[in-house]
Short mmCIF file of C-alpha atoms in Angstrom, two decimals:
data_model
loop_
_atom_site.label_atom_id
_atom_site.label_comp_id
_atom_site.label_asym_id
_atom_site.label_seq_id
_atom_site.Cartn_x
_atom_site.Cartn_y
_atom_site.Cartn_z
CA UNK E 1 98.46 48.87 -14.24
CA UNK E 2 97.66 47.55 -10.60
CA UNK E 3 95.31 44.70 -10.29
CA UNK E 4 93.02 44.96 -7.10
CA UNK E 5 92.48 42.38 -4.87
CA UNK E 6 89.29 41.56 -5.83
CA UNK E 7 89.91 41.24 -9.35
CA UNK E 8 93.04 39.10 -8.92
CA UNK E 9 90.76 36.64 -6.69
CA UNK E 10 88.16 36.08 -9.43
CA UNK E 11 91.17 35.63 -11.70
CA UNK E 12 92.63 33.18 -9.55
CA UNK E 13 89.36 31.41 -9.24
CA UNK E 14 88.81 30.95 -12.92
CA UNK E 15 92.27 29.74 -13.46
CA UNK E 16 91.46 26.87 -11.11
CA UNK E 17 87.74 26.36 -12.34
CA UNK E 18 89.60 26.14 -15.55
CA UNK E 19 91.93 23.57 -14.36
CA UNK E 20 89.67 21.38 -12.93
CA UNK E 21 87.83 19.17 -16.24
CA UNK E 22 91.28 18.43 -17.22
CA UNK E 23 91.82 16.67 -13.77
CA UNK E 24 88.61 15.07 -13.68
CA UNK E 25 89.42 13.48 -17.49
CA UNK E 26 92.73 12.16 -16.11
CA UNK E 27 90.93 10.49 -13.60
CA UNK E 28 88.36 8.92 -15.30
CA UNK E 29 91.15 7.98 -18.14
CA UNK E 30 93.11 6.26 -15.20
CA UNK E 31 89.77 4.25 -13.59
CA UNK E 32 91.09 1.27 -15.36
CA UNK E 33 94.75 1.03 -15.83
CA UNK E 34 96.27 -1.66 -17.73
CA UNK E 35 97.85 -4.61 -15.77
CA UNK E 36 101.12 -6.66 -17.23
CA UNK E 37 99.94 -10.33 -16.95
CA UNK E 38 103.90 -10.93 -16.69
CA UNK E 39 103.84 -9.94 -13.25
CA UNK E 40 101.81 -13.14 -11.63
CA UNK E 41 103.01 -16.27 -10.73
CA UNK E 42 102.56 -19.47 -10.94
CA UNK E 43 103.35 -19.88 -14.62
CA UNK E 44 101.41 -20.56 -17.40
CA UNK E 45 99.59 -17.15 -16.57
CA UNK E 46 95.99 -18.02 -18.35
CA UNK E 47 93.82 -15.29 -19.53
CA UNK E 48 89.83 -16.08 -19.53
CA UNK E 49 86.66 -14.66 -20.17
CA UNK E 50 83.53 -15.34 -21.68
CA UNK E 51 80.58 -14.05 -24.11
CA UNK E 52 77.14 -14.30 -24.59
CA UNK E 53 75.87 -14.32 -21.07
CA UNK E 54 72.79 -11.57 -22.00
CA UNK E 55 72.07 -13.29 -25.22
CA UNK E 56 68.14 -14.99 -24.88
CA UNK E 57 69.36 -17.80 -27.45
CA UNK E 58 72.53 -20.23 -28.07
CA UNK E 59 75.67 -21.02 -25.88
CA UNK E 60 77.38 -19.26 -23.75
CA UNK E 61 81.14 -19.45 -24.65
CA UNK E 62 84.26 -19.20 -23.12
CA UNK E 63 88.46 -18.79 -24.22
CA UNK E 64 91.31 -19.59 -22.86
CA UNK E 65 94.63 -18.25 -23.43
CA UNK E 66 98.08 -18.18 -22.68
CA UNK E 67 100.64 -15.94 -23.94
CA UNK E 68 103.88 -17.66 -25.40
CA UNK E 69 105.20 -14.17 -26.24
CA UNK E 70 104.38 -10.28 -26.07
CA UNK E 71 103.06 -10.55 -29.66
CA UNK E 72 100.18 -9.30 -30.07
CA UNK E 73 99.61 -7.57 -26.27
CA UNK E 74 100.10 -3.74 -27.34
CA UNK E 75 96.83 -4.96 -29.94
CA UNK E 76 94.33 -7.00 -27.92
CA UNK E 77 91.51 -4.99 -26.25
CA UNK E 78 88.03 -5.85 -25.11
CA UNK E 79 86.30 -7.44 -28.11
CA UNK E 80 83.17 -5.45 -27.74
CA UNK E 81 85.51 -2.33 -28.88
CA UNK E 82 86.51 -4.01 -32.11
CA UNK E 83 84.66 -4.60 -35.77
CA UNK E 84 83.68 -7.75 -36.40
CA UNK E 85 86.28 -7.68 -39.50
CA UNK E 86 89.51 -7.08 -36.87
CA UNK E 87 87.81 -9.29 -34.41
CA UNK E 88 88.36 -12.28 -36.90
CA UNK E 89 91.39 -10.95 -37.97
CA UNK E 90 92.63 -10.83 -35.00
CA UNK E 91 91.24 -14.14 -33.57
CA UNK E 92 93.16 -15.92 -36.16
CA UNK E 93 96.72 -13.95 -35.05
CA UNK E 94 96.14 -14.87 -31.38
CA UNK E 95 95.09 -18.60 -32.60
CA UNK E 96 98.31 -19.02 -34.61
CA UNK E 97 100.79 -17.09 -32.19
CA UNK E 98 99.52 -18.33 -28.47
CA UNK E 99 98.34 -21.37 -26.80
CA UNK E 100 94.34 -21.08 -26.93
CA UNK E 101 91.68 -23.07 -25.02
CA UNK E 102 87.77 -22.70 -25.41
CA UNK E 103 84.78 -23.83 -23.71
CA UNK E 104 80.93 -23.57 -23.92
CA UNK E 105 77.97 -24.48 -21.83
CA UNK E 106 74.50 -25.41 -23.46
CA UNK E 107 71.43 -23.60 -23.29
CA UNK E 108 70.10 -26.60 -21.63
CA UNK E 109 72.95 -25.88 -19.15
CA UNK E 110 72.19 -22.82 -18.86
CA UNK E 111 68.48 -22.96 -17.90
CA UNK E 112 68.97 -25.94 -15.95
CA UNK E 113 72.24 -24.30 -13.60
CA UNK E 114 71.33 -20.56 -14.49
CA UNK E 115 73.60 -17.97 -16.62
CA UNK E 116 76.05 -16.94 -14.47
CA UNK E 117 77.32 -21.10 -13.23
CA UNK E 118 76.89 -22.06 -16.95
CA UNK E 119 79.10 -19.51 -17.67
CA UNK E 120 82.14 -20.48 -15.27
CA UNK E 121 81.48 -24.05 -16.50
CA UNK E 122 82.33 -22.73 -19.65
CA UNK E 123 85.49 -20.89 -18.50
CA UNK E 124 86.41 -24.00 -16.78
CA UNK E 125 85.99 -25.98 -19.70
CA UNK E 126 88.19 -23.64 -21.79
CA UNK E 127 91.18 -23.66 -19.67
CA UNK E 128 90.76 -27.42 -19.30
CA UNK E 129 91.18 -28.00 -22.98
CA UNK E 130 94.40 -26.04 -22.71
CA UNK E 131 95.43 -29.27 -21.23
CA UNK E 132 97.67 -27.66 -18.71
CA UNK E 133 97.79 -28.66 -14.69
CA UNK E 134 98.64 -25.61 -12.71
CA UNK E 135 98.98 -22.36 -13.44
CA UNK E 136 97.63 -18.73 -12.24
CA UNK E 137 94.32 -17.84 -14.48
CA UNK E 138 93.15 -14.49 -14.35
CA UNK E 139 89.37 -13.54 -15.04
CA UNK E 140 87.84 -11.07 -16.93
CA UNK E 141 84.99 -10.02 -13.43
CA UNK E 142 84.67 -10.65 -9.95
CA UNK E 143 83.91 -14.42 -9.62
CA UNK E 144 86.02 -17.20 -9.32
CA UNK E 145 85.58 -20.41 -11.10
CA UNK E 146 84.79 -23.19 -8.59
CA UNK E 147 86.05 -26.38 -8.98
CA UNK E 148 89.36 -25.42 -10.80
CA UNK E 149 91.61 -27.14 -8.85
CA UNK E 150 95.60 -26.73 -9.09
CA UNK E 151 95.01 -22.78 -10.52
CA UNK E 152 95.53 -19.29 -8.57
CA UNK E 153 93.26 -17.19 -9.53
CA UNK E 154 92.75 -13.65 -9.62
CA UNK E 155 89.36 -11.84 -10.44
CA UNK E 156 90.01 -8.21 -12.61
CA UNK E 157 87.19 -5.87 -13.34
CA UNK E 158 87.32 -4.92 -16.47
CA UNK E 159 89.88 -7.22 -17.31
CA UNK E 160 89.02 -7.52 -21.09
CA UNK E 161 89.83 -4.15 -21.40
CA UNK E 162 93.01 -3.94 -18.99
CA UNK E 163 95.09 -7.53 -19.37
CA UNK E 164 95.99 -8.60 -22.78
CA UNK E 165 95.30 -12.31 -22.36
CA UNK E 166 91.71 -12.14 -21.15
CA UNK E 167 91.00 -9.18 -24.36
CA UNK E 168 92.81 -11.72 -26.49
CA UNK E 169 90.09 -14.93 -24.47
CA UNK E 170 87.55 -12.37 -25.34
CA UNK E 171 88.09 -11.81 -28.93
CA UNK E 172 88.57 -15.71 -29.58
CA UNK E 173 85.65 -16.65 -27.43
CA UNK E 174 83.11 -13.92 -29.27
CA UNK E 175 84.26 -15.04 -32.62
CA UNK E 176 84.03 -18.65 -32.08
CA UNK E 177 80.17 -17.96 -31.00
CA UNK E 178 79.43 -15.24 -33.58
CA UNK E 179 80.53 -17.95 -36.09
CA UNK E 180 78.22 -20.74 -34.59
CA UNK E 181 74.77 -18.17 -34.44
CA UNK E 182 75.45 -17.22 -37.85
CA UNK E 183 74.83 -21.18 -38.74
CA UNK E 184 72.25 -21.10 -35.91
CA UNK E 185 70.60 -18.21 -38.46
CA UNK E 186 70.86 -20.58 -41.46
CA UNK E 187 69.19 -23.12 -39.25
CA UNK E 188 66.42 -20.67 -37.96
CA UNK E 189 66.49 -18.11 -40.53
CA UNK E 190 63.17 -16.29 -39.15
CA UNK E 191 65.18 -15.41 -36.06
CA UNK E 192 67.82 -13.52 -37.34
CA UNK E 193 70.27 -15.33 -35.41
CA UNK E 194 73.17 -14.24 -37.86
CA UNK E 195 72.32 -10.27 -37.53
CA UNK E 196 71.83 -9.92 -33.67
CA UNK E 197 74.02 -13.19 -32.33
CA UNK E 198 70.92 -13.98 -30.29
CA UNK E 199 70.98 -10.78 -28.25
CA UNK E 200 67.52 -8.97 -27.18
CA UNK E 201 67.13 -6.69 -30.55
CA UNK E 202 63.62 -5.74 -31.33
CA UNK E 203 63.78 -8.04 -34.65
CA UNK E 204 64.48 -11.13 -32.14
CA UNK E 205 61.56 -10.18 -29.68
CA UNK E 206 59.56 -9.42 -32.18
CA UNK E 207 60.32 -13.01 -34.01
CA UNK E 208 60.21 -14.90 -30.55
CA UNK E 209 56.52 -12.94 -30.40
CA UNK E 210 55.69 -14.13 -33.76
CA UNK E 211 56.67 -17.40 -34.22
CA UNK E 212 57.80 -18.48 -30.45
CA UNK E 213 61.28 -19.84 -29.26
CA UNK E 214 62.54 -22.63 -30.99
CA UNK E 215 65.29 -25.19 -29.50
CA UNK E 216 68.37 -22.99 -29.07
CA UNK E 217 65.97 -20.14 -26.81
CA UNK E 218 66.81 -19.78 -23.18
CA UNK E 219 63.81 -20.82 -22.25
CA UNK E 220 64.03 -20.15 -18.37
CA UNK E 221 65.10 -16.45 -19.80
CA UNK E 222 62.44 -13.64 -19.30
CA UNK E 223 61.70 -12.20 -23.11
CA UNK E 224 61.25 -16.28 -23.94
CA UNK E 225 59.70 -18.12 -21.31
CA UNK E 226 56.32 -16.04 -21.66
CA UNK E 227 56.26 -17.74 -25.26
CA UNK E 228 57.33 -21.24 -23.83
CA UNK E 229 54.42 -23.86 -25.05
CA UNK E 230 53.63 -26.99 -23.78
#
């Protein structure tokens, strides 16, 4: 049976409008492709990031680490992807197999230098506790850390999710502070410090409206400063 023109057009057409989700998957799929960490130089190559930088209360932490060997790369991803149960599982494998560094600034820091330098000071702190002088650090963003002298450095977006030493930084540094708000909760048990990690829940506002910050609040932090008393 002949096919007219006409009809073998439309066909044509919804073949390709067919075609076309499956190309624009692949693409978004590919937006963030994975990048070997064994391919920059200087040596030690340092993997860093940081948690805890929209929290209103506690630290803002920070890890450090450096990859001795390729265990552990095909498991590490961005913490935020993981249960808490694998993220401490996991945080003890990368502590036991790799060279790991971490840092924190204060919430005094943090209100005094604002969030986003107290939370470079606490990357900078982490990889100085490595106790190594040079090296190339990678970081999980798009800011460098000033004052790290002797280090390349090289800024990845999305680099807890695409280089296994910063998802590895990011899984030690959120389980370090999920471990200190949890005794932060014991501490300030009307808070709920333990169940939200100090993030902006409705139980937290709702307890910072109630009762009003107490010392670990980020006081210059809007959601806590309204509250601040004298």
């Amino acid at each position: 049976m002949a096919v007219s023109k006409k009809t073998a057009s439309k066909t044509s057409a919804s073949s390709k409008s067919s075609k076309a989700p499956a190309k624009k998957k692949s693409a978004k799929k590919e937006a963030y492709p994975k990048v070997d960490w064994r391919e920059f130089s200087p040596t030690p190559v340092i993997g860093v990031d940081e948690v805890g930088r929209g929290c209103l209360a506690g630290p803002v932490y920070a890890a450090a680490v450096i990859f001795k060997s390729d265990a552990l790369t095909d498991l590490v991803t961005d913490s935020k992807l993981i249960s808490e149960e694998r993220r401490e599982e996991l945080a003890e494998l990368i502590l036991k197999e790799h060279q790991v560094g971490i840092g924190y600034a204060t919430v005094e820091e943090i209100d005094e230098l604002n969030i986003l330098q107290a939370s470079l000071l606490a990357m900078k702190r982490a990889i100085e506790s490595l106790g190594v002088a040079a090296g190339h650090v990678l970081i999980d963003g798009n800011m460098k850390i000033p004052g790290l002298e002797g280090f390349e450095q090289t800024t990845i977006v999305k680099g807890d999710l695409r280089v296994a030493p910063i998802s590895a930084a990011s899984i030690v540094a959120k389980v370090a502070r999920d471990r200190l708000m949890k005794e932060l909760g014991a501490k300030f048990p009307v808070y709920g410090f333990e169940t939200h990690k100090g993030y902006s829940t409705q139980v937290h506002m709702d307890s910072i409206v109630a009762h009003g910050p107490c010392e670990v609040h980020r006081k210059s932090f809007a959601g806590v400063k309204e509250y601040v008393t004298a």
